[in-house]
Coordinates of C-alpha atoms in Angstrom, one line a residue:
M1 CA 21.1 -7.6 53.2
K2 CA 20.7 -4.3 51.7
E3 CA 20.5 -1.0 53.5
F4 CA 18.1 0.2 51.3
F5 CA 15.9 -2.6 52.8
L6 CA 16.6 -1.4 56.3
H7 CA 15.7 2.1 55.0
Y8 CA 12.0 1.1 54.1
L9 CA 11.6 -0.9 57.2
W10 CA 12.6 1.9 59.7
R11 CA 10.8 3.8 57.4
T12 CA 7.4 2.3 57.2
K13 CA 8.4 0.5 61.0
R14 CA 7.6 -3.0 58.9
F15 CA 10.1 -4.1 61.8
D16 CA 9.3 -5.7 66.0
F17 CA 9.7 -2.8 67.7
K18 CA 8.2 -3.8 70.8
Q19 CA 10.1 -4.2 73.5
L20 CA 12.9 -2.3 71.2
V21 CA 15.7 -2.4 73.3
T22 CA 19.2 -0.7 73.1
T23 CA 22.5 -3.1 72.5
D24 CA 23.5 -1.9 75.7
G25 CA 19.9 -2.9 77.2
Q26 CA 18.5 0.9 77.1
P27 CA 14.7 0.9 76.3
I28 CA 14.0 2.9 73.0
T29 CA 10.4 4.7 72.4
L30 CA 9.8 5.7 68.8
Q31 CA 7.9 9.3 68.5
H32 CA 9.0 10.4 65.0
V33 CA 11.6 8.0 63.5
G34 CA 12.5 10.6 61.1
Q35 CA 12.4 12.3 57.5
H36 CA 13.9 10.5 55.1
N37 CA 16.7 12.4 53.6
K38 CA 17.7 12.2 50.2
N39 CA 20.7 14.1 50.0
A40 CA 24.3 13.9 51.9
G41 CA 24.8 13.2 55.0
P42 CA 22.6 11.1 57.8
D43 CA 19.7 8.9 56.3
F44 CA 17.1 10.1 58.5
L45 CA 17.1 13.8 60.2
D46 CA 14.9 15.3 62.7
A47 CA 13.7 11.9 64.4
R48 CA 12.3 11.8 67.7
I49 CA 13.5 8.8 70.2
R50 CA 13.1 7.9 73.6
I51 CA 16.8 6.2 74.6
G52 CA 16.4 5.3 78.7
D53 CA 14.9 8.3 80.2
T54 CA 16.0 10.5 77.9
L55 CA 14.0 11.9 75.0
W56 CA 16.6 12.8 72.2
A57 CA 15.6 15.0 69.0
G58 CA 18.5 14.5 66.3
N59 CA 19.4 11.6 63.2
V60 CA 19.6 8.6 62.6
E61 CA 22.0 6.5 60.5
I62 CA 21.6 2.8 59.1
H63 CA 23.8 0.4 57.8
V64 CA 24.2 -3.6 57.6
R65 CA 27.1 -3.6 59.5
S66 CA 28.0 -1.1 62.8
S67 CA 31.5 -1.6 61.7
E68 CA 30.4 0.7 57.9
W69 CA 30.4 3.8 60.0
L70 CA 34.5 3.9 60.3
Q71 CA 34.5 2.3 56.6
H72 CA 32.6 5.5 55.3
Q73 CA 34.4 7.7 57.9
H74 CA 31.7 9.6 59.3
Q75 CA 33.9 9.9 62.7
H76 CA 35.5 12.3 60.6
D77 CA 32.4 14.5 59.1
T78 CA 30.6 16.7 61.1
A79 CA 27.2 16.1 59.7
Y80 CA 27.2 13.2 61.9
D81 CA 27.8 14.9 65.5
N82 CA 24.0 14.9 65.4
V83 CA 23.2 11.3 65.3
I84 CA 21.2 10.0 67.9
L85 CA 20.9 6.3 67.0
H86 CA 22.4 4.0 64.8
V87 CA 20.6 1.4 63.7
V88 CA 21.8 -1.9 62.1
Y89 CA 21.1 -5.3 61.0
E90 CA 24.1 -6.5 63.2
E91 CA 26.7 -4.9 65.2
D92 CA 29.9 -6.1 64.5
K93 CA 32.3 -3.2 66.2
N94 CA 30.6 -0.3 69.1
I95 CA 30.9 3.3 67.4
H96 CA 31.8 5.5 69.7
R97 CA 31.3 10.2 69.2
K98 CA 34.3 12.1 69.6
S99 CA 33.9 13.3 73.0
G100 CA 34.4 9.2 73.8
S101 CA 31.1 8.5 74.2
K102 CA 29.1 5.0 72.5
I103 CA 25.9 5.7 70.0
P104 CA 23.6 4.1 71.0
C105 CA 23.3 1.2 68.7
V106 CA 19.7 -0.7 68.0
E107 CA 19.8 -4.2 66.4
L108 CA 17.2 -5.4 63.7
K109 CA 18.5 -8.8 63.0
K110 CA 16.0 -10.8 64.7
R111 CA 13.3 -8.2 64.1
I112 CA 12.7 -8.6 60.9
P113 CA 9.0 -10.6 59.5
S114 CA 9.7 -13.2 57.7
G115 CA 7.5 -12.6 56.1
I116 CA 8.3 -9.1 54.7
S117 CA 11.5 -10.9 54.0
R118 CA 10.7 -13.4 52.0
S119 CA 8.7 -11.2 49.7
Y120 CA 11.7 -8.5 49.4
Q121 CA 13.9 -11.6 48.3
R122 CA 11.8 -13.0 45.9
L123 CA 11.3 -9.0 43.9
S124 CA 14.4 -8.4 44.4
K125 CA 16.7 -11.6 43.1
N126 CA 14.1 -12.5 40.0
E127 CA 14.5 -11.4 36.5
H128 CA 11.0 -11.0 34.9
W129 CA 9.6 -7.8 33.1
I130 CA 8.9 -5.6 36.4
P131 CA 10.3 -7.6 39.4
C132 CA 6.2 -7.7 40.6
Q133 CA 5.1 -9.2 37.6
H134 CA 3.2 -12.4 39.5
Q135 CA 1.9 -10.4 42.7
F136 CA 1.2 -7.2 40.1
A137 CA -2.4 -8.1 39.7
S138 CA -2.7 -8.8 43.4
V139 CA -2.7 -4.9 44.3
G140 CA -6.0 -3.1 44.5
Q141 CA -7.2 -1.0 41.9
I142 CA -7.0 2.0 44.6
I143 CA -3.6 1.8 45.0
K144 CA -2.2 1.7 41.4
E145 CA -4.3 4.7 40.3
L146 CA -2.8 6.9 43.5
W147 CA 0.7 5.7 42.4
M148 CA 0.1 6.2 38.3
D149 CA -1.1 10.1 39.7
R150 CA 2.3 10.2 41.3
M151 CA 4.2 8.9 39.1
L152 CA 2.5 11.2 36.4
V153 CA 3.1 14.5 38.5
E154 CA 6.9 13.1 39.1
R155 CA 7.6 12.7 35.5
L156 CA 6.2 15.7 34.3
E157 CA 9.1 17.4 37.5
Q158 CA 11.3 15.9 35.5
K159 CA 10.5 16.9 32.7
T160 CA 10.2 20.3 33.4
T161 CA 13.9 20.7 34.8
D162 CA 15.4 21.2 31.2
I163 CA 13.2 23.7 30.5
A164 CA 13.9 25.8 34.3
N165 CA 16.8 25.6 33.3
N166 CA 17.2 27.0 29.8
L167 CA 14.3 30.1 31.0
E168 CA 16.9 30.9 33.9
K169 CA 19.6 31.2 31.0
N170 CA 17.2 33.5 28.9
H171 CA 16.3 35.7 31.8
H172 CA 12.9 33.8 32.2
N173 CA 11.9 34.5 28.4
W174 CA 9.1 31.6 28.0
E175 CA 8.2 33.0 24.5
E176 CA 12.1 32.1 23.6
S177 CA 12.4 29.2 25.6
F178 CA 9.4 27.6 24.2
Y179 CA 10.3 28.6 21.1
H180 CA 13.5 26.3 21.7
F181 CA 11.5 23.3 23.2
M182 CA 9.4 23.6 20.3
G183 CA 12.4 22.9 17.7
R184 CA 13.6 20.2 19.5
S185 CA 10.1 18.8 19.3
F186 CA 9.9 19.4 14.9
G187 CA 12.6 17.2 15.6
L188 CA 11.5 14.2 16.8
K189 CA 13.7 11.9 18.5
V190 CA 16.2 11.0 15.2
N191 CA 16.9 15.1 14.9
A192 CA 15.6 16.4 18.0
A193 CA 19.1 17.8 19.3
P194 CA 20.3 19.4 16.0
F195 CA 17.2 21.4 15.2
E196 CA 16.8 22.6 19.0
L197 CA 20.7 23.7 18.3
L198 CA 18.7 25.5 15.4
A199 CA 16.5 27.2 17.1
K200 CA 19.1 28.0 19.9
V201 CA 21.7 29.6 17.0
T202 CA 18.8 31.2 15.9
P203 CA 16.8 34.4 18.0
I204 CA 14.2 34.1 17.9
S205 CA 14.0 38.2 17.5
V206 CA 15.8 38.1 14.3
L207 CA 12.5 35.7 13.3
A208 CA 9.9 38.1 14.3
K209 CA 11.2 40.6 12.1
H210 CA 10.1 38.8 9.3
R211 CA 7.0 37.1 10.9
D212 CA 5.1 38.3 7.8
N213 CA 7.0 36.7 4.9
L214 CA 7.3 33.1 5.0
F215 CA 10.2 33.3 2.0
Q216 CA 12.4 35.1 4.6
L217 CA 11.8 32.7 7.9
E218 CA 12.4 29.7 5.4
A219 CA 15.4 31.2 4.4
I220 CA 17.1 32.2 7.6
L221 CA 16.0 28.9 9.3
F222 CA 17.0 26.9 6.1
G223 CA 20.6 28.5 6.2
Q224 CA 20.6 28.7 9.5
S225 CA 20.2 24.7 9.6
G226 CA 23.1 24.6 6.9
L227 CA 21.1 22.4 4.6
L228 CA 21.7 25.9 1.6
Q229 CA 25.2 24.9 1.5
K230 CA 25.8 23.4 -1.8
E231 CA 25.0 23.9 -5.3
F232 CA 21.6 23.5 -6.2
K233 CA 19.9 23.3 -10.1
E234 CA 16.3 24.2 -8.6
A235 CA 15.4 28.2 -8.9
Y236 CA 14.0 27.9 -5.1
P237 CA 17.1 26.7 -3.0
N238 CA 19.0 29.2 -5.2
K239 CA 16.6 32.3 -4.1
L240 CA 16.7 30.9 -0.5
K241 CA 20.7 30.8 -0.3
K242 CA 20.8 34.0 -1.5
E243 CA 18.3 36.0 0.4
Y244 CA 19.9 34.0 3.7
A245 CA 23.4 35.5 2.6
F246 CA 21.4 38.9 3.0
L247 CA 20.2 38.2 6.1
Q248 CA 22.9 36.4 7.1
K249 CA 25.5 39.4 7.2
K250 CA 22.3 41.4 7.8
Y251 CA 22.2 39.5 11.8
Q252 CA 25.6 38.1 12.2
L253 CA 24.4 34.9 11.8
Q254 CA 26.2 31.3 12.5
P255 CA 24.7 28.2 11.0
I256 CA 25.2 24.7 12.2
Q257 CA 26.9 22.2 10.5
K258 CA 24.7 20.2 8.0
E259 CA 26.0 16.8 8.6
S260 CA 24.2 17.7 12.3
W261 CA 21.2 15.8 10.2
H262 CA 19.8 12.6 10.2
F263 CA 18.1 11.3 6.8
L264 CA 18.6 8.0 6.1
R265 CA 15.8 5.6 7.9
M266 CA 13.8 8.1 7.8
R267 CA 10.2 8.4 6.6
P268 CA 10.1 10.8 3.7
P269 CA 7.4 13.2 5.6
N270 CA 9.8 13.1 8.7
F271 CA 12.7 14.5 6.8
P272 CA 14.3 16.9 8.8
T273 CA 13.9 19.6 5.2
I274 CA 9.6 19.1 5.6
R275 CA 10.4 19.5 9.4
I276 CA 12.1 22.6 9.1
A277 CA 9.5 24.2 6.3
Q278 CA 6.9 23.6 8.8
F279 CA 8.5 25.0 11.6
A280 CA 8.8 28.1 9.7
L281 CA 5.0 27.9 8.8
L282 CA 4.3 27.7 12.2
F283 CA 6.0 30.7 13.2
F284 CA 4.5 32.1 10.5
Q285 CA 1.0 31.6 11.2
T286 CA 1.0 32.5 14.9
E287 CA 2.6 35.2 17.1
H288 CA 2.8 34.7 20.3
F289 CA 2.7 31.1 20.3
F290 CA 2.9 30.6 23.9
S291 CA 1.0 32.7 24.8
K292 CA -1.9 31.2 22.8
I293 CA -1.0 27.8 24.3
L294 CA -1.6 29.6 27.7
A295 CA -5.3 30.9 25.9
A296 CA -6.1 27.3 24.2
K297 CA -9.1 26.0 26.6
N298 CA -8.2 22.6 25.0
V299 CA -6.9 19.9 22.7
T300 CA -8.9 20.5 19.4
E301 CA -8.0 24.4 19.7
I302 CA -4.6 23.2 19.7
E303 CA -4.4 20.7 17.1
N304 CA -5.8 23.4 15.5
M305 CA -2.6 25.8 15.9
F306 CA -0.8 22.9 14.2
T307 CA -2.6 23.1 10.9
L308 CA -0.2 23.4 8.6
K309 CA -0.2 24.3 4.7
L310 CA 3.0 24.1 3.2
S311 CA 4.2 26.2 0.0
N312 CA 3.6 24.3 -3.5
Y313 CA 7.2 24.0 -3.8
W314 CA 7.5 21.9 -0.6
K315 CA 3.9 19.9 -2.2
T316 CA 6.3 18.2 -4.6
H317 CA 9.4 18.2 -2.6
Y318 CA 11.1 15.7 0.2
V319 CA 14.6 17.6 -0.5
F320 CA 16.2 19.9 -2.3
D321 CA 16.6 19.1 -6.3
K322 CA 14.8 16.1 -6.1
E323 CA 10.6 16.6 -7.3
S324 CA 8.0 13.7 -5.8
K325 CA 4.7 13.5 -6.3
P326 CA 2.2 16.6 -5.1
R327 CA 1.5 16.0 -1.3
N328 CA 0.0 18.1 1.6
K329 CA 2.7 16.6 4.2
S330 CA 0.7 18.4 7.1
L331 CA 1.3 16.9 10.7
G332 CA -0.9 13.9 11.5
K333 CA -2.6 14.5 15.3
S334 CA -0.3 11.5 16.4
T335 CA 2.6 14.0 16.0
I336 CA 0.2 16.9 17.5
H337 CA -0.1 15.0 20.3
L338 CA 3.2 13.9 20.9
F339 CA 4.8 18.2 21.4
I340 CA 1.6 18.5 24.0
I341 CA 3.2 15.3 26.0
N342 CA 6.6 16.4 25.5
T343 CA 6.5 20.0 25.4
I344 CA 3.2 21.6 26.3
A345 CA 2.0 20.1 28.5
P346 CA 5.3 20.6 30.7
F347 CA 5.4 24.0 29.8
L348 CA 1.8 24.5 31.4
F349 CA 2.4 22.6 34.1
L350 CA 6.4 24.6 34.9
Y351 CA 4.5 27.8 34.4
G352 CA 1.5 27.1 37.1
Q353 CA 4.2 26.1 39.0
Q354 CA 6.1 29.4 38.6
K355 CA 3.5 31.3 39.0
D356 CA 1.5 29.5 41.6
E357 CA -1.9 29.2 39.3
P358 CA -2.6 25.8 40.1
Y359 CA -5.0 26.5 37.1
Y360 CA -2.6 25.7 34.2
K361 CA -0.9 22.7 36.3
D362 CA -4.7 20.6 36.2
K363 CA -4.8 22.4 32.5
A364 CA -1.3 20.1 31.5
L365 CA -3.3 17.1 33.0
Q366 CA -6.0 17.8 31.6
L367 CA -4.7 18.1 28.3
L368 CA -2.7 14.2 28.8
E369 CA -5.9 12.9 29.8
A370 CA -7.6 14.3 26.4
I371 CA -5.0 12.3 24.5
P372 CA -5.2 9.1 22.9
A373 CA -3.2 6.7 24.7
E374 CA 0.3 5.7 23.3
K375 CA 1.7 3.3 21.3
N376 CA 5.1 1.7 22.3
K377 CA 6.2 -1.5 23.1
I378 CA 6.5 -1.0 27.0
I379 CA 2.6 0.4 27.3
D380 CA 2.5 -3.3 24.9
Q381 CA 3.9 -4.8 27.7
W382 CA 1.5 -3.2 30.7
K383 CA -1.2 -4.9 28.5
G384 CA -0.3 -7.8 29.0
L385 CA -0.5 -7.9 32.6
G386 CA -3.6 -6.4 32.3
L387 CA -3.6 -2.3 32.0
E388 CA -5.7 -1.2 29.4
P389 CA -4.8 3.0 29.6
N390 CA -7.4 4.7 28.0
S391 CA -5.3 8.0 27.8
A392 CA -1.3 10.0 27.7
Y393 CA -1.8 10.8 30.8
Q394 CA -2.1 7.5 32.1
T395 CA 0.8 5.8 29.3
Q396 CA 3.2 8.5 30.4
A397 CA 2.7 7.4 34.2
L398 CA 3.3 3.9 33.1
L399 CA 6.8 4.9 31.5
Q400 CA 7.9 6.4 34.2
L401 CA 7.0 3.7 36.3
K402 CA 9.0 1.2 34.6
K403 CA 11.7 3.1 33.8
V404 CA 12.1 4.8 37.4
Y405 CA 11.4 2.0 39.7
C406 CA 10.6 -1.2 37.5
T407 CA 13.5 -1.4 35.9
Q408 CA 16.0 -0.1 38.9
Q409 CA 14.4 -2.5 41.0
R410 CA 12.9 0.4 43.5
C411 CA 10.3 -1.8 45.2
L412 CA 10.7 -0.4 48.6
S413 CA 9.9 3.5 47.4
C414 CA 7.0 2.3 45.2
A415 CA 3.6 2.2 46.4
I416 CA 2.6 -0.8 45.1
G417 CA 5.8 -2.9 45.5
G418 CA 5.1 -1.8 49.2
E419 CA 1.5 -3.3 49.3
I420 CA 3.3 -6.8 48.3
L421 CA 5.5 -5.9 50.7
K422 CA 2.7 -6.2 53.5

C-alpha cells in the first residue's frame, strides 16, 4: 500500500464512506475532504468534517500506518496542530495532540473497493511503455482530448518558468530576454547552452548600435563566441578578427571559450558557425524582434521573418578557412517550427499571462495547432497505441504526458488513469 494511493482515494472519495466512523466509534460525515496540498504541511487543507455532533474545520493528514506520524516528527511541527482527522490504512498506534487529546482517526483498510485496488496494482507494477498500455484504448475520446488540453497548458507553464526568471533579472525587458532564448533556440539541442551564453555575454544594446552593419554584427558575435581566437589563412575571418579587436576594446567585451562549441557528429548546416552567421543576419534584418512576433498574425508571417540568405562567404563555407560547394544554407521550416514550439509560443503564453491579455495565450495555442506534428521516437510509440497527432499542439501534450505522468507512474494524478481506475 502506498500513501499517494490513499491520497487519491481520499481526494476522489473512491472508498466506502457510508456509515463512516472513527476508530473510537464516532460517526463521521464528510462535507469537504479539503484541498490537496502539494507543498510542506498536512496533506489536505481546509477540510469540513462532522465528527460526532461537532463540525470541524481544519486539515487532514494521511499515512499508511498511524505510527508514521511519530516517525515523520509531526508531533514537533506546529503546522500539524490544526489536523482534525488522521486518515490511515491501518491504525497501529494512537496519536495524541500536544494537549493530550487523541486525534480522531479513520481506517480505510476495509473500505477500499477490491476492483480499484486490483486496477491500481496492475497499473503500478507493470513494465509496459506506459502503465495503462492495455487499457488506454478503452478510455473515451473526450476524456483524452480534455486531458491533452491540460497537458499542453501544463507544458507551456513549465517552459515559461525559466523565461520568467530571466525576465526578473532583466528588469522585465522582453526584447532582451527574447534575444537570450532565441539564441538558445539557434543552438538547437547540442549547442543550446553555449549559444545562450553567447547571447548573455553580448549585450543586445551593443548589437543594436551596429544593427545596420552585418559585417560588424558578425564580427561581434563570432568574436564573442571565441571562434576567432586562432590564425586564419583567408582574408574574411582575418577582417572579422581585426574588427572584433577594435569593438571588444570599445565595449569591454569578454568572449566565451571556443571549446564550448560542438561540431562533431553534426550535419554541416547545423554547425555553430552557420548558426551564428544566421543569428547575426536575423538581427540585421529584424529590429524589435519580439514586438514583431507579438504583431504577427499567423505561422506564415513568422516563417517569413526567418527567411535568411547568408552572405557570399557563408554560401561557400561551413567553417572558416575551408571552402565548400556553393549553397544557400537557409533555415528549414522544421527548424523554424522548433523555434516556435520552444521559444515563441512559451513567450507569447507568458506575455499574455503577465499582461493579463488572454489574446496572446490563445495565439500561442493557435500557433502550435497550425504547426505539423513533431516526429520523434516518443511520438512513434504513441502512434503504436492508436494515436495519430496532427499538430504540434497534440505532440507537445503527448510529450508532457509521457515524461511527467507515464514515466513517473503518476496514474493517480492523470485523468486517463483515473478513468481506468473507475
